[in-house]
Every structure is written in structure tokens, then in C-alpha cells.
PDB file of C-alpha atoms and ligand atoms in Angstrom:
ATOM      1  CA  MET A  23     108.450  80.022 -48.748  1.00  0.00           C
ATOM      2  CA  LEU A  24     104.751  80.685 -49.171  1.00  0.00           C
ATOM      3  CA  GLU A  25     102.570  79.152 -46.479  1.00  0.00           C
ATOM      4  CA  LYS A  26      99.773  76.635 -47.054  1.00  0.00           C
ATOM      5  CA  LEU A  27     100.862  75.293 -50.422  1.00  0.00           C
ATOM      6  CA  HIS A  28      99.123  72.147 -51.630  1.00  0.00           C
ATOM      7  CA  PRO A  29     101.516  69.143 -51.435  1.00  0.00           C
ATOM      8  CA  ASP A  30     101.074  68.620 -55.200  1.00  0.00           C
ATOM      9  CA  VAL A  31     102.365  72.143 -55.794  1.00  0.00           C
ATOM     10  CA  VAL A  32     105.375  71.478 -53.568  1.00  0.00           C
ATOM     11  CA  ASP A  33     105.995  68.243 -55.479  1.00  0.00           C
ATOM     12  CA  ALA A  34     105.838  70.130 -58.800  1.00  0.00           C
ATOM     13  CA  TYR A  35     108.222  72.743 -57.376  1.00  0.00           C
ATOM     14  CA  GLU A  36     110.705  69.932 -56.595  1.00  0.00           C
ATOM     15  CA  LYS A  37     110.435  68.737 -60.196  1.00  0.00           C
ATOM     16  CA  ALA A  38     111.120  72.235 -61.516  1.00  0.00           C
ATOM     17  CA  LEU A  39     114.069  72.529 -59.146  1.00  0.00           C
ATOM     18  CA  LYS A  40     115.478  69.234 -60.390  1.00  0.00           C
ATOM     19  CA  ALA A  41     114.914  70.128 -64.047  1.00  0.00           C
ATOM     20  CA  ARG A  42     116.758  73.389 -63.431  1.00  0.00           C
ATOM     21  CA  GLU A  43     119.884  71.390 -62.639  1.00  0.00           C
ATOM     22  CA  ASN A  44     119.851  70.140 -66.247  1.00  0.00           C
ATOM     23  CA  SER A  45     119.765  73.659 -67.658  1.00  0.00           C
ATOM     24  CA  TYR A  46     122.131  74.125 -70.588  1.00  0.00           C
ATOM     25  CA  SER A  47     123.065  77.762 -70.152  1.00  0.00           C
ATOM     26  CA  PRO A  48     126.734  78.319 -71.049  1.00  0.00           C
ATOM     27  CA  TYR A  49     125.993  81.827 -72.380  1.00  0.00           C
ATOM     28  CA  SER A  50     123.884  83.437 -69.675  1.00  0.00           C
ATOM     29  CA  HIS A  51     124.915  81.122 -66.825  1.00  0.00           C
ATOM     30  CA  PHE A  52     121.352  81.612 -65.628  1.00  0.00           C
ATOM     31  CA  LYS A  53     119.661  78.308 -64.876  1.00  0.00           C
ATOM     32  CA  VAL A  54     115.867  78.136 -64.930  1.00  0.00           C
ATOM     33  CA  GLY A  55     113.517  75.249 -64.238  1.00  0.00           C
ATOM     34  CA  ALA A  56     109.773  75.044 -64.768  1.00  0.00           C
ATOM     35  CA  ALA A  57     106.960  72.606 -64.116  1.00  0.00           C
ATOM     36  CA  VAL A  58     103.451  72.580 -65.465  1.00  0.00           C
ATOM     37  CA  LYS A  59     100.329  70.795 -64.279  1.00  0.00           C
ATOM     38  CA  PHE A  60      97.438  70.322 -66.691  1.00  0.00           C
ATOM     39  CA  LYS A  61      93.835  70.045 -65.540  1.00  0.00           C
ATOM     40  CA  GLY A  62      92.661  66.450 -65.169  1.00  0.00           C
ATOM     41  CA  PHE A  63      96.115  64.902 -65.521  1.00  0.00           C
ATOM     42  CA  GLU A  64      98.180  63.761 -62.574  1.00  0.00           C
ATOM     43  CA  GLN A  65     101.501  63.856 -64.351  1.00  0.00           C
ATOM     44  CA  VAL A  66     103.595  66.983 -63.989  1.00  0.00           C
ATOM     45  CA  PHE A  67     105.730  68.049 -66.937  1.00  0.00           C
ATOM     46  CA  TYR A  68     108.943  69.927 -66.496  1.00  0.00           C
ATOM     47  CA  GLY A  69     111.643  71.688 -68.451  1.00  0.00           C
ATOM     48  CA  CYS A  70     114.796  73.764 -68.217  1.00  0.00           C
ATOM     49  CA  ASN A  71     116.228  76.492 -70.386  1.00  0.00           C
ATOM     50  CA  VAL A  72     118.377  75.224 -73.256  1.00  0.00           C
ATOM     51  CA  GLU A  73     120.590  77.852 -74.837  1.00  0.00           C
ATOM     52  CA  ASN A  74     122.253  77.978 -78.217  1.00  0.00           C
ATOM     53  CA  ALA A  75     125.249  79.725 -79.806  1.00  0.00           C
ATOM     54  CA  SER A  76     122.671  81.415 -82.018  1.00  0.00           C
ATOM     55  CA  TYR A  77     121.104  83.117 -79.023  1.00  0.00           C
ATOM     56  CA  GLY A  78     117.655  83.407 -80.583  1.00  0.00           C
ATOM     57  CA  ALA A  79     117.390  79.613 -80.763  1.00  0.00           C
ATOM     58  CA  THR A  80     117.402  79.441 -76.968  1.00  0.00           C
ATOM     59  CA  ILE A  81     114.310  77.962 -75.367  1.00  0.00           C
ATOM     60  CA  CYS A  82     113.053  79.013 -71.956  1.00  0.00           C
ATOM     61  CA  ALA A  83     112.275  76.510 -69.207  1.00  0.00           C
ATOM     62  CA  GLU A  84     108.560  77.353 -69.278  1.00  0.00           C
ATOM     63  CA  ARG A  85     108.062  76.681 -72.988  1.00  0.00           C
ATOM     64  CA  ASN A  86     110.191  73.562 -72.725  1.00  0.00           C
ATOM     65  CA  ALA A  87     107.910  72.259 -69.942  1.00  0.00           C
ATOM     66  CA  ILE A  88     104.690  73.180 -71.757  1.00  0.00           C
ATOM     67  CA  TRP A  89     105.740  71.661 -75.080  1.00  0.00           C
ATOM     68  CA  SER A  90     106.925  68.506 -73.383  1.00  0.00           C
ATOM     69  CA  GLY A  91     103.408  68.207 -71.930  1.00  0.00           C
ATOM     70  CA  VAL A  92     101.808  68.808 -75.324  1.00  0.00           C
ATOM     71  CA  ALA A  93     104.027  66.118 -76.870  1.00  0.00           C
ATOM     72  CA  ALA A  94     102.918  63.619 -74.196  1.00  0.00           C
ATOM     73  CA  ILE A  95      99.197  64.358 -73.727  1.00  0.00           C
ATOM     74  CA  GLY A  96      98.227  66.928 -76.356  1.00  0.00           C
ATOM     75  CA  LYS A  97      96.978  70.454 -75.763  1.00  0.00           C
ATOM     76  CA  GLN A  98      95.257  70.679 -72.387  1.00  0.00           C
ATOM     77  CA  ASP A  99      94.133  73.426 -70.069  1.00  0.00           C
ATOM     78  CA  MET A 100      96.812  74.401 -67.624  1.00  0.00           C
ATOM     79  CA  GLU A 101      96.151  74.218 -63.890  1.00  0.00           C
ATOM     80  CA  TYR A 102      99.303  75.906 -62.695  1.00  0.00           C
ATOM     81  CA  LEU A 103     102.852  76.702 -63.681  1.00  0.00           C
ATOM     82  CA  ILE A 104     105.980  76.918 -61.550  1.00  0.00           C
ATOM     83  CA  VAL A 105     109.189  78.766 -62.410  1.00  0.00           C
ATOM     84  CA  VAL A 106     112.401  78.390 -60.401  1.00  0.00           C
ATOM     85  CA  ALA A 107     115.632  80.355 -60.647  1.00  0.00           C
ATOM     86  CA  ASP A 108     118.453  81.104 -58.230  1.00  0.00           C
ATOM     87  CA  GLN A 109     117.510  84.653 -57.452  1.00  0.00           C
ATOM     88  CA  GLU A 110     116.273  86.336 -54.282  1.00  0.00           C
ATOM     89  CA  GLU A 111     113.548  88.100 -56.259  1.00  0.00           C
ATOM     90  CA  PRO A 112     112.103  85.225 -58.320  1.00  0.00           C
ATOM     91  CA  VAL A 113     111.694  85.652 -62.088  1.00  0.00           C
ATOM     92  CA  PRO A 114     108.340  85.666 -63.877  1.00  0.00           C
ATOM     93  CA  PRO A 115     107.923  84.046 -67.301  1.00  0.00           C
ATOM     94  CA  CYS A 116     109.269  86.218 -70.130  1.00  0.00           C
ATOM     95  CA  ALA A 117     106.840  87.830 -72.558  1.00  0.00           C
ATOM     96  CA  LEU A 118     107.372  85.124 -75.197  1.00  0.00           C
ATOM     97  CA  CYS A 119     106.472  82.450 -72.658  1.00  0.00           C
ATOM     98  CA  LEU A 120     103.448  84.439 -71.495  1.00  0.00           C
ATOM     99  CA  GLN A 121     102.240  84.490 -75.093  1.00  0.00           C
ATOM    100  CA  VAL A 122     102.545  80.688 -75.219  1.00  0.00           C
ATOM    101  CA  ILE A 123     100.890  80.320 -71.806  1.00  0.00           C
ATOM    102  CA  SER A 124      97.982  82.471 -72.996  1.00  0.00           C
ATOM    103  CA  GLU A 125      97.253  79.819 -75.641  1.00  0.00           C
ATOM    104  CA  PHE A 126      96.331  77.540 -72.735  1.00  0.00           C
ATOM    105  CA  TYR A 127      94.445  80.403 -71.209  1.00  0.00           C
ATOM    106  CA  ASP A 128      92.771  80.425 -67.852  1.00  0.00           C
ATOM    107  CA  ALA A 129      92.832  83.920 -66.409  1.00  0.00           C
ATOM    108  CA  GLU A 130      92.664  82.555 -62.870  1.00  0.00           C
ATOM    109  CA  MET A 131      95.571  80.145 -63.308  1.00  0.00           C
ATOM    110  CA  PRO A 132      98.254  80.569 -60.625  1.00  0.00           C
ATOM    111  CA  ILE A 133     101.862  81.063 -61.644  1.00  0.00           C
ATOM    112  CA  TYR A 134     104.189  80.206 -58.766  1.00  0.00           C
ATOM    113  CA  LEU A 135     107.592  81.870 -58.713  1.00  0.00           C
ATOM    114  CA  GLY A 136     110.353  80.249 -56.712  1.00  0.00           C
ATOM    115  CA  ASN A 137     114.009  80.271 -55.918  1.00  0.00           C
ATOM    116  CA  LEU A 138     116.243  77.617 -54.366  1.00  0.00           C
ATOM    117  CA  LYS A 139     114.640  78.235 -50.968  1.00  0.00           C
ATOM    118  CA  GLY A 140     111.135  77.478 -52.158  1.00  0.00           C
ATOM    119  CA  ILE A 141     108.140  79.130 -53.753  1.00  0.00           C
ATOM    120  CA  GLN A 142     108.203  82.819 -52.875  1.00  0.00           C
ATOM    121  CA  LYS A 143     105.332  84.382 -54.791  1.00  0.00           C
ATOM    122  CA  VAL A 144     102.189  83.545 -56.640  1.00  0.00           C
ATOM    123  CA  TYR A 145     100.424  85.557 -59.315  1.00  0.00           C
ATOM    124  CA  LEU A 146      97.337  84.819 -61.322  1.00  0.00           C
ATOM    125  CA  LEU A 147      97.922  84.731 -65.061  1.00  0.00           C
ATOM    126  CA  LYS A 148      95.533  87.667 -65.470  1.00  0.00           C
ATOM    127  CA  GLU A 149      97.738  89.735 -63.149  1.00  0.00           C
ATOM    128  CA  ILE A 150     100.913  89.117 -65.170  1.00  0.00           C
ATOM    129  CA  LEU A 151      99.218  89.222 -68.587  1.00  0.00           C
ATOM    130  CA  PRO A 152      96.009  91.241 -68.290  1.00  0.00           C
ATOM    131  CA  VAL A 153      95.448  91.735 -72.029  1.00  0.00           C
ATOM    132  CA  PRO A 154      96.575  88.621 -73.926  1.00  0.00           C
ATOM    133  CA  PHE A 155      96.643  88.339 -77.695  1.00  0.00           C
ATOM    134  CA  ASN A 156      94.806  85.074 -78.172  1.00  0.00           C
ATOM    135  CA  ASN A 157      91.744  85.795 -80.221  1.00  0.00           C
ATOM    136  CA  PHE A 158      91.709  87.324 -83.669  1.00  0.00           C
ATOM    137  CA  VAL A 159      89.572  87.354 -86.763  1.00  0.00           C
ATOM    138  CA  ALA A 160      91.403  86.452 -89.964  1.00  0.00           C
TER     139      ALA A 160
HETATM  140  N1  THU B  15     114.824  82.204 -69.155  1.00  0.00           N
HETATM  141  C1  THU B  15     113.926  81.226 -68.869  1.00  0.00           C
HETATM  142  O1  THU B  15     114.198  80.028 -69.059  1.00  0.00           O
HETATM  143  N2  THU B  15     112.731  81.598 -68.374  1.00  0.00           N
HETATM  144  C2  THU B  15     112.368  82.877 -68.073  1.00  0.00           C
HETATM  145  O2  THU B  15     111.256  83.122 -67.637  1.00  0.00           O
HETATM  146  C3  THU B  15     113.326  83.954 -68.248  1.00  0.00           C
HETATM  147  C4  THU B  15     114.552  83.616 -69.012  1.00  0.00           C
HETATM  148  C5  THU B  15     116.142  81.799 -69.644  1.00  0.00           C
HETATM  149  C6  THU B  15     116.431  82.140 -71.073  1.00  0.00           C
HETATM  150  C7  THU B  15     117.940  82.229 -71.063  1.00  0.00           C
HETATM  151  O3  THU B  15     118.477  80.938 -71.246  1.00  0.00           O
HETATM  152  C8  THU B  15     118.284  82.706 -69.665  1.00  0.00           C
HETATM  153  O4  THU B  15     117.133  82.464 -68.878  1.00  0.00           O
HETATM  154  C9  THU B  15     118.655  84.181 -69.579  1.00  0.00           C
HETATM  155  O5  THU B  15     117.700  84.964 -70.185  1.00  0.00           O
END
């Protein structure tokens, strides 16, 4: 567990952990939970991975959490994101999720990676995705 975490971050971690329990993952058997906090909003949104027999229709926990937030309060700037899986070396968001996260871009945003024992690592978004595709001229 990382030291000196803000209680709100620990609370969001607990929500991600709980959401993970609802993971529908009969194909990979890999349960993931995520929680997202948006700037200026107290409420924390959470999600789990939901798989599908057509594997490509699977949704990751991170995107599930982010889209649930968008449905409730619209597109907002993200303050931090938490990902939880049952793995010693905690998993980062996949590249598809990073692309979605970059739409809510704040290079300094922390991404906390946890397992069942707690939050183990923290990266800034700019460390995981240094060159995002989020600005183009049509
Ligand atoms: N998965 C997530 O939910 N988040 C990640 O960051 C990595 C992968 C899910 C997708 C799939 O249901 C399972 O984990 C195995 O890839």
C-alpha cells in the first residue's frame, strides 16, 4: 500500500474494489474494477469489466467507470483514476482506455494502480501516455 494517500483516494479505491466484485468475466476470468473522480464533483463513479461472447464487445472497467460518469454529470475533467485487479504487479489501463482517458486530458492526472491489498503504484497520465492523439485538424 502506498503511504500518505488522501482519504478520498482510499474511499475511491474501496469503490473500485467493490465494483470489481461485479465483474462479468466468464472468458478471461480476470476481474477488474475502476473508479474515477472528476474535478469539482464529490461523487465517485465506478465500473467493472463486462465481457461478451463476441470478445471485441467487451468493455474494460476504466471505460465503464468513465462513461457512467459522463452519463450522470456530462463530460468533465478527470481528477484521478483508480484501477484494481487481483495481481501482485497491478495492471495499468489498456491502450484503448488510455485513448478514452486522453479525451479528458490532464497530463498531471494521477492514475492509481491497486490490487486486493491496496493501492500499490501511482503514475501521472503523461508518464503512461506521453504522446496522446487528442488534437487533429480535419
Ligand atoms: N481489462 C480491464 O477491464 N481493464 C484493463 O485495464 C485491462 C483489461 C479487462 C478486459 C477483459 O475483460 C479482461 O480484463 C482481460 O483482458
